[in-house]
Amino acid sequence: MAKLRAFSGIQPSGDLHLGNYLGAIRNWVLEQHDRENIFCVVDLHAITLPQDPKLLHKRIRDLAKIYIACGIDPESVAIFVQSHIKEHAELAWLFNCLTPIGWLNRMTQFKEKTGDRRDQSSAGLFVYPALMAADILLYQADGVPVGEDQKQHVELTRDIAEKFNREYAPVFKVPQPWIKEDGARVMALDDPTKKMSKSGGPNNLIYMLDDPDVIVKRIKRAVTDTGTTVVFDSQRPGLFNLLEIYLLLSKPGTTKEAVEEHFAGKGYGALKSELAELVVETLKPVQQKYHEISEDPNYIEEILKRGADRVRPIAARTLDDAKAAMGLG
Ligand code: AMP
Ligand code: TRP
């Protein structure tokens, strides 16, 4: 039986953090051999907010290197940069013309990102979900492995595909959101009611390339409560978040019960130091590999070129079909 095709992407708009890793990349890595995978660095999405051109250029490469450092196998997986394939922007325009404004108005991420500065934000930020739909639908992906915060965007993608297929011709596969229950929402260390995010303050997250002493400090300072027992209790969100991270980074197959048993009779201090050690140990090989592949700048350029060459024919064919169905050209 043919493998199902996964498509996903991350914006090169900041350094990668533990939330991105646990919510997205880790699952890409764990399931890469069971699927056919296309993983994109979505730079056209990054420019929906202002970016420094030099920094953006570097961050695009850094993000692709992190995919590989985390364990994505560039021999079997296509890794590429969104703006290297012109079809993304072109299909996004077709979708802009198909998508009712009302659908976009419902997107919570747009509301969160703009707040009361809606009129100053770029038009690109508003139509961001139509570009994301183009990313996914160009490759006829079966599923989209992402964190919980992207569910609404994947659902909009399904709506756009269905509307196009109904109104013009059945060109697009309707993809599924592939969201794991565990890790789908890693919370901020300094405020466990908010998600860990690049737009939060520096104490809310751990970056994949952080030094061990920074990691230890952030975890020691993580907000908990005045309780004593170390158990998975959703009423104690700070503790719950730390335990979730601990569970996810533990050996595959470890259960919540086993983690609770391990910490029976120990306090929050023990959890924090053992968690810090686990995070440092998990990130050590990732950081090593990242530095190793950074030594030769041509390495990542080659991978990205090869990735784009592999996926371009798929994108070109889908776009041709969509344009023909709409009577363009
Ligand atoms: P972004 O950094 O917004 O481009 O997100 C890249 C990927 O990481 C997406 O699949 C997100 O759903 C996922 N992600 C971002 N923040 C978190 C978080 N705090 N917990 C879990 N997944 C996350
Ligand atoms: N919107 C996603 C995020 O902020 C990034 C993204 C863009 C994406 N295009 C995608 C994710 C296609 C999955 C599939 O995380």
PDB file of N, CA, C and O in Angstrom, residues 45 95-96 98-108 110 125-134 136-137 144 149-164 166 172-177:
ATOM      1  N   HIS A  45       5.297  33.116   4.694  1.00  0.00           N
ATOM      2  CA  HIS A  45       4.458  33.389   5.866  1.00  0.00           C
ATOM      3  C   HIS A  45       5.176  34.313   6.846  1.00  0.00           C
ATOM      4  O   HIS A  45       4.546  35.164   7.478  1.00  0.00           O
ATOM      5  N   PHE A  95      -6.789  31.167  -4.315  1.00  0.00           N
ATOM      6  CA  PHE A  95      -7.576  30.924  -3.094  1.00  0.00           C
ATOM      7  C   PHE A  95      -8.064  32.227  -2.453  1.00  0.00           C
ATOM      8  O   PHE A  95      -9.143  32.264  -1.876  1.00  0.00           O
ATOM      9  N   ASN A  96      -7.271  33.290  -2.566  1.00  0.00           N
ATOM     10  CA  ASN A  96      -7.740  34.584  -2.056  1.00  0.00           C
ATOM     11  C   ASN A  96      -9.050  34.971  -2.719  1.00  0.00           C
ATOM     12  O   ASN A  96      -9.917  35.600  -2.119  1.00  0.00           O
ATOM     13  N   LEU A  98     -11.235  32.908  -3.882  1.00  0.00           N
ATOM     14  CA  LEU A  98     -12.270  31.895  -3.629  1.00  0.00           C
ATOM     15  C   LEU A  98     -12.787  31.959  -2.191  1.00  0.00           C
ATOM     16  O   LEU A  98     -13.888  31.517  -1.885  1.00  0.00           O
ATOM     17  N   THR A  99     -11.953  32.525  -1.297  1.00  0.00           N
ATOM     18  CA  THR A  99     -12.247  32.449   0.140  1.00  0.00           C
ATOM     19  C   THR A  99     -13.061  33.652   0.602  1.00  0.00           C
ATOM     20  O   THR A  99     -12.606  34.789   0.460  1.00  0.00           O
ATOM     21  N   PRO A 100     -14.235  33.425   1.169  1.00  0.00           N
ATOM     22  CA  PRO A 100     -15.021  34.564   1.676  1.00  0.00           C
ATOM     23  C   PRO A 100     -14.293  35.256   2.832  1.00  0.00           C
ATOM     24  O   PRO A 100     -13.665  34.579   3.655  1.00  0.00           O
ATOM     25  N   ILE A 101     -14.403  36.571   2.905  1.00  0.00           N
ATOM     26  CA  ILE A 101     -13.779  37.336   3.984  1.00  0.00           C
ATOM     27  C   ILE A 101     -14.267  36.845   5.349  1.00  0.00           C
ATOM     28  O   ILE A 101     -13.505  36.781   6.313  1.00  0.00           O
ATOM     29  N   GLY A 102     -15.531  36.436   5.390  1.00  0.00           N
ATOM     30  CA  GLY A 102     -16.093  35.949   6.658  1.00  0.00           C
ATOM     31  C   GLY A 102     -15.325  34.763   7.228  1.00  0.00           C
ATOM     32  O   GLY A 102     -15.157  34.643   8.439  1.00  0.00           O
ATOM     33  N   TRP A 103     -14.845  33.884   6.337  1.00  0.00           N
ATOM     34  CA  TRP A 103     -14.071  32.725   6.812  1.00  0.00           C
ATOM     35  C   TRP A 103     -12.769  33.196   7.463  1.00  0.00           C
ATOM     36  O   TRP A 103     -12.358  32.683   8.488  1.00  0.00           O
ATOM     37  N   LEU A 104     -12.135  34.181   6.822  1.00  0.00           N
ATOM     38  CA  LEU A 104     -10.854  34.677   7.352  1.00  0.00           C
ATOM     39  C   LEU A 104     -11.067  35.453   8.659  1.00  0.00           C
ATOM     40  O   LEU A 104     -10.248  35.412   9.566  1.00  0.00           O
ATOM     41  N   ASN A 105     -12.192  36.153   8.732  1.00  0.00           N
ATOM     42  CA  ASN A 105     -12.507  36.919   9.954  1.00  0.00           C
ATOM     43  C   ASN A 105     -12.622  36.041  11.180  1.00  0.00           C
ATOM     44  O   ASN A 105     -12.472  36.507  12.299  1.00  0.00           O
ATOM     45  N   ARG A 106     -12.906  34.767  10.966  1.00  0.00           N
ATOM     46  CA  ARG A 106     -13.076  33.865  12.115  1.00  0.00           C
ATOM     47  C   ARG A 106     -11.751  33.358  12.685  1.00  0.00           C
ATOM     48  O   ARG A 106     -11.727  32.737  13.743  1.00  0.00           O
ATOM     49  N   MET A 107     -10.645  33.590  11.965  1.00  0.00           N
ATOM     50  CA  MET A 107      -9.364  32.988  12.374  1.00  0.00           C
ATOM     51  C   MET A 107      -8.845  33.615  13.672  1.00  0.00           C
ATOM     52  O   MET A 107      -8.544  34.809  13.716  1.00  0.00           O
ATOM     53  N   THR A 108      -8.713  32.793  14.700  1.00  0.00           N
ATOM     54  CA  THR A 108      -8.318  33.335  16.015  1.00  0.00           C
ATOM     55  C   THR A 108      -6.859  33.801  16.010  1.00  0.00           C
ATOM     56  O   THR A 108      -6.507  34.730  16.707  1.00  0.00           O
ATOM     57  N   PHE A 110      -5.204  35.337  13.690  1.00  0.00           N
ATOM     58  CA  PHE A 110      -5.139  36.708  13.172  1.00  0.00           C
ATOM     59  C   PHE A 110      -5.562  37.689  14.265  1.00  0.00           C
ATOM     60  O   PHE A 110      -4.915  38.714  14.488  1.00  0.00           O
ATOM     61  N   LEU A 125      -1.079  39.311   6.295  1.00  0.00           N
ATOM     62  CA  LEU A 125      -1.368  38.608   7.549  1.00  0.00           C
ATOM     63  C   LEU A 125      -2.816  38.123   7.570  1.00  0.00           C
ATOM     64  O   LEU A 125      -3.118  37.050   8.078  1.00  0.00           O
ATOM     65  N   PHE A 126      -3.684  38.913   6.950  1.00  0.00           N
ATOM     66  CA  PHE A 126      -5.102  38.542   6.923  1.00  0.00           C
ATOM     67  C   PHE A 126      -5.341  37.313   6.027  1.00  0.00           C
ATOM     68  O   PHE A 126      -6.102  36.418   6.366  1.00  0.00           O
ATOM     69  N   VAL A 127      -4.655  37.294   4.873  1.00  0.00           N
ATOM     70  CA  VAL A 127      -4.869  36.180   3.936  1.00  0.00           C
ATOM     71  C   VAL A 127      -3.877  35.027   4.153  1.00  0.00           C
ATOM     72  O   VAL A 127      -3.846  34.067   3.385  1.00  0.00           O
ATOM     73  N   TYR A 128      -3.107  35.120   5.207  1.00  0.00           N
ATOM     74  CA  TYR A 128      -2.143  34.076   5.599  1.00  0.00           C
ATOM     75  C   TYR A 128      -2.721  32.656   5.487  1.00  0.00           C
ATOM     76  O   TYR A 128      -2.084  31.751   4.944  1.00  0.00           O
ATOM     77  N   PRO A 129      -3.973  32.430   5.999  1.00  0.00           N
ATOM     78  CA  PRO A 129      -4.497  31.060   5.935  1.00  0.00           C
ATOM     79  C   PRO A 129      -4.720  30.555   4.510  1.00  0.00           C
ATOM     80  O   PRO A 129      -4.674  29.348   4.268  1.00  0.00           O
ATOM     81  N   ALA A 130      -4.969  31.470   3.550  1.00  0.00           N
ATOM     82  CA  ALA A 130      -5.156  31.025   2.164  1.00  0.00           C
ATOM     83  C   ALA A 130      -3.822  30.560   1.578  1.00  0.00           C
ATOM     84  O   ALA A 130      -3.765  29.619   0.778  1.00  0.00           O
ATOM     85  N   LEU A 131      -2.728  31.214   2.006  1.00  0.00           N
ATOM     86  CA  LEU A 131      -1.387  30.763   1.576  1.00  0.00           C
ATOM     87  C   LEU A 131      -1.070  29.407   2.202  1.00  0.00           C
ATOM     88  O   LEU A 131      -0.519  28.520   1.544  1.00  0.00           O
ATOM     89  N   MET A 132      -1.451  29.243   3.450  1.00  0.00           N
ATOM     90  CA  MET A 132      -1.207  27.950   4.111  1.00  0.00           C
ATOM     91  C   MET A 132      -2.003  26.841   3.418  1.00  0.00           C
ATOM     92  O   MET A 132      -1.506  25.727   3.224  1.00  0.00           O
ATOM     93  N   ALA A 133      -3.223  27.154   3.005  1.00  0.00           N
ATOM     94  CA  ALA A 133      -4.029  26.173   2.267  1.00  0.00           C
ATOM     95  C   ALA A 133      -3.324  25.812   0.962  1.00  0.00           C
ATOM     96  O   ALA A 133      -3.266  24.640   0.568  1.00  0.00           O
ATOM     97  N   ALA A 134      -2.749  26.830   0.292  1.00  0.00           N
ATOM     98  CA  ALA A 134      -2.039  26.570  -0.962  1.00  0.00           C
ATOM     99  C   ALA A 134      -0.847  25.639  -0.721  1.00  0.00           C
ATOM    100  O   ALA A 134      -0.609  24.693  -1.482  1.00  0.00           O
ATOM    101  N   ILE A 136      -0.419  23.319   1.459  1.00  0.00           N
ATOM    102  CA  ILE A 136      -0.833  21.933   1.734  1.00  0.00           C
ATOM    103  C   ILE A 136      -1.467  21.298   0.495  1.00  0.00           C
ATOM    104  O   ILE A 136      -1.140  20.177   0.109  1.00  0.00           O
ATOM    105  N   LEU A 137      -2.356  22.065  -0.158  1.00  0.00           N
ATOM    106  CA  LEU A 137      -3.157  21.480  -1.245  1.00  0.00           C
ATOM    107  C   LEU A 137      -2.347  21.290  -2.526  1.00  0.00           C
ATOM    108  O   LEU A 137      -2.639  20.395  -3.315  1.00  0.00           O
ATOM    109  N   VAL A 144      -1.652  16.766   7.856  1.00  0.00           N
ATOM    110  CA  VAL A 144      -0.799  17.884   8.231  1.00  0.00           C
ATOM    111  C   VAL A 144      -0.430  17.753   9.710  1.00  0.00           C
ATOM    112  O   VAL A 144      -1.241  18.050  10.582  1.00  0.00           O
ATOM    113  N   ASP A 149      -2.560  24.623  17.931  1.00  0.00           N
ATOM    114  CA  ASP A 149      -2.874  25.998  17.518  1.00  0.00           C
ATOM    115  C   ASP A 149      -3.124  26.133  16.011  1.00  0.00           C
ATOM    116  O   ASP A 149      -3.667  27.151  15.572  1.00  0.00           O
ATOM    117  N   GLN A 150      -2.751  25.116  15.223  1.00  0.00           N
ATOM    118  CA  GLN A 150      -2.942  25.197  13.768  1.00  0.00           C
ATOM    119  C   GLN A 150      -4.188  24.479  13.268  1.00  0.00           C
ATOM    120  O   GLN A 150      -4.452  24.414  12.066  1.00  0.00           O
ATOM    121  N   LYS A 151      -4.945  23.912  14.204  1.00  0.00           N
ATOM    122  CA  LYS A 151      -6.118  23.113  13.812  1.00  0.00           C
ATOM    123  C   LYS A 151      -7.109  23.936  12.982  1.00  0.00           C
ATOM    124  O   LYS A 151      -7.609  23.488  11.949  1.00  0.00           O
ATOM    125  N   GLN A 152      -7.367  25.161  13.425  1.00  0.00           N
ATOM    126  CA  GLN A 152      -8.340  25.990  12.725  1.00  0.00           C
ATOM    127  C   GLN A 152      -7.888  26.276  11.280  1.00  0.00           C
ATOM    128  O   GLN A 152      -8.702  26.295  10.361  1.00  0.00           O
ATOM    129  N   HIS A 153      -6.569  26.466  11.119  1.00  0.00           N
ATOM    130  CA  HIS A 153      -6.063  26.722   9.767  1.00  0.00           C
ATOM    131  C   HIS A 153      -6.197  25.487   8.867  1.00  0.00           C
ATOM    132  O   HIS A 153      -6.454  25.613   7.670  1.00  0.00           O
ATOM    133  N   VAL A 154      -5.993  24.321   9.442  1.00  0.00           N
ATOM    134  CA  VAL A 154      -6.125  23.099   8.626  1.00  0.00           C
ATOM    135  C   VAL A 154      -7.601  22.879   8.276  1.00  0.00           C
ATOM    136  O   VAL A 154      -7.945  22.453   7.164  1.00  0.00           O
ATOM    137  N   GLU A 155      -8.477  23.222   9.211  1.00  0.00           N
ATOM    138  CA  GLU A 155      -9.906  23.092   8.905  1.00  0.00           C
ATOM    139  C   GLU A 155     -10.326  24.057   7.794  1.00  0.00           C
ATOM    140  O   GLU A 155     -11.109  23.702   6.909  1.00  0.00           O
ATOM    141  N   LEU A 156      -9.769  25.259   7.823  1.00  0.00           N
ATOM    142  CA  LEU A 156     -10.058  26.218   6.748  1.00  0.00           C
ATOM    143  C   LEU A 156      -9.538  25.682   5.406  1.00  0.00           C
ATOM    144  O   LEU A 156     -10.179  25.834   4.360  1.00  0.00           O
ATOM    145  N   THR A 157      -8.375  25.048   5.459  1.00  0.00           N
ATOM    146  CA  THR A 157      -7.798  24.438   4.252  1.00  0.00           C
ATOM    147  C   THR A 157      -8.772  23.406   3.665  1.00  0.00           C
ATOM    148  O   THR A 157      -8.991  23.351   2.451  1.00  0.00           O
ATOM    149  N   ARG A 158      -9.357  22.613   4.544  1.00  0.00           N
ATOM    150  CA  ARG A 158     -10.340  21.620   4.087  1.00  0.00           C
ATOM    151  C   ARG A 158     -11.545  22.317   3.439  1.00  0.00           C
ATOM    152  O   ARG A 158     -12.031  21.889   2.382  1.00  0.00           O
ATOM    153  N   ASP A 159     -11.992  23.389   4.067  1.00  0.00           N
ATOM    154  CA  ASP A 159     -13.150  24.121   3.520  1.00  0.00           C
ATOM    155  C   ASP A 159     -12.830  24.698   2.145  1.00  0.00           C
ATOM    156  O   ASP A 159     -13.659  24.671   1.233  1.00  0.00           O
ATOM    157  N   ILE A 160     -11.618  25.234   2.010  1.00  0.00           N
ATOM    158  CA  ILE A 160     -11.219  25.812   0.712  1.00  0.00           C
ATOM    159  C   ILE A 160     -11.152  24.716  -0.353  1.00  0.00           C
ATOM    160  O   ILE A 160     -11.659  24.876  -1.469  1.00  0.00           O
ATOM    161  N   ALA A 161     -10.559  23.576   0.004  1.00  0.00           N
ATOM    162  CA  ALA A 161     -10.457  22.458  -0.959  1.00  0.00           C
ATOM    163  C   ALA A 161     -11.852  22.008  -1.389  1.00  0.00           C
ATOM    164  O   ALA A 161     -12.127  21.821  -2.584  1.00  0.00           O
ATOM    165  N   GLU A 162     -12.745  21.878  -0.425  1.00  0.00           N
ATOM    166  CA  GLU A 162     -14.094  21.391  -0.744  1.00  0.00           C
ATOM    167  C   GLU A 162     -14.860  22.394  -1.614  1.00  0.00           C
ATOM    168  O   GLU A 162     -15.557  22.002  -2.552  1.00  0.00           O
ATOM    169  N   LYS A 163     -14.687  23.676  -1.309  1.00  0.00           N
ATOM    170  CA  LYS A 163     -15.386  24.705  -2.096  1.00  0.00           C
ATOM    171  C   LYS A 163     -14.878  24.685  -3.546  1.00  0.00           C
ATOM    172  O   LYS A 163     -15.655  24.732  -4.495  1.00  0.00           O
ATOM    173  N   PHE A 164     -13.539  24.598  -3.691  1.00  0.00           N
ATOM    174  CA  PHE A 164     -12.966  24.569  -5.045  1.00  0.00           C
ATOM    175  C   PHE A 164     -13.477  23.335  -5.799  1.00  0.00           C
ATOM    176  O   PHE A 164     -13.938  23.422  -6.936  1.00  0.00           O
ATOM    177  N   ARG A 166     -16.055  21.581  -5.404  1.00  0.00           N
ATOM    178  CA  ARG A 166     -17.495  21.649  -5.677  1.00  0.00           C
ATOM    179  C   ARG A 166     -17.787  22.643  -6.805  1.00  0.00           C
ATOM    180  O   ARG A 166     -18.532  22.369  -7.722  1.00  0.00           O
ATOM    181  N   PHE A 172      -8.450  18.915  -5.736  1.00  0.00           N
ATOM    182  CA  PHE A 172      -7.659  18.807  -4.493  1.00  0.00           C
ATOM    183  C   PHE A 172      -8.075  17.662  -3.586  1.00  0.00           C
ATOM    184  O   PHE A 172      -9.271  17.404  -3.397  1.00  0.00           O
ATOM    185  N   LYS A 173      -7.061  17.024  -2.994  1.00  0.00           N
ATOM    186  CA  LYS A 173      -7.311  16.068  -1.915  1.00  0.00           C
ATOM    187  C   LYS A 173      -7.648  16.875  -0.659  1.00  0.00           C
ATOM    188  O   LYS A 173      -7.026  17.909  -0.400  1.00  0.00           O
ATOM    189  N   VAL A 174      -8.625  16.427   0.120  1.00  0.00           N
ATOM    190  CA  VAL A 174      -9.011  17.145   1.348  1.00  0.00           C
ATOM    191  C   VAL A 174      -8.203  16.544   2.516  1.00  0.00           C
ATOM    192  O   VAL A 174      -8.403  15.386   2.868  1.00  0.00           O
ATOM    193  N   PRO A 175      -7.271  17.330   3.083  1.00  0.00           N
ATOM    194  CA  PRO A 175      -6.334  16.759   4.068  1.00  0.00           C
ATOM    195  C   PRO A 175      -6.894  16.709   5.496  1.00  0.00           C
ATOM    196  O   PRO A 175      -7.827  17.438   5.826  1.00  0.00           O
ATOM    197  N   GLN A 176      -6.296  15.857   6.301  1.00  0.00           N
ATOM    198  CA  GLN A 176      -6.673  15.738   7.727  1.00  0.00           C
ATOM    199  C   GLN A 176      -5.672  16.503   8.585  1.00  0.00           C
ATOM    200  O   GLN A 176      -4.480  16.488   8.286  1.00  0.00           O
ATOM    201  N   PRO A 177      -6.142  17.113   9.693  1.00  0.00           N
ATOM    202  CA  PRO A 177      -5.157  17.599  10.680  1.00  0.00           C
ATOM    203  C   PRO A 177      -4.631  16.382  11.440  1.00  0.00           C
ATOM    204  O   PRO A 177      -5.422  15.549  11.868  1.00  0.00           O
TER     205      PRO A 177
END
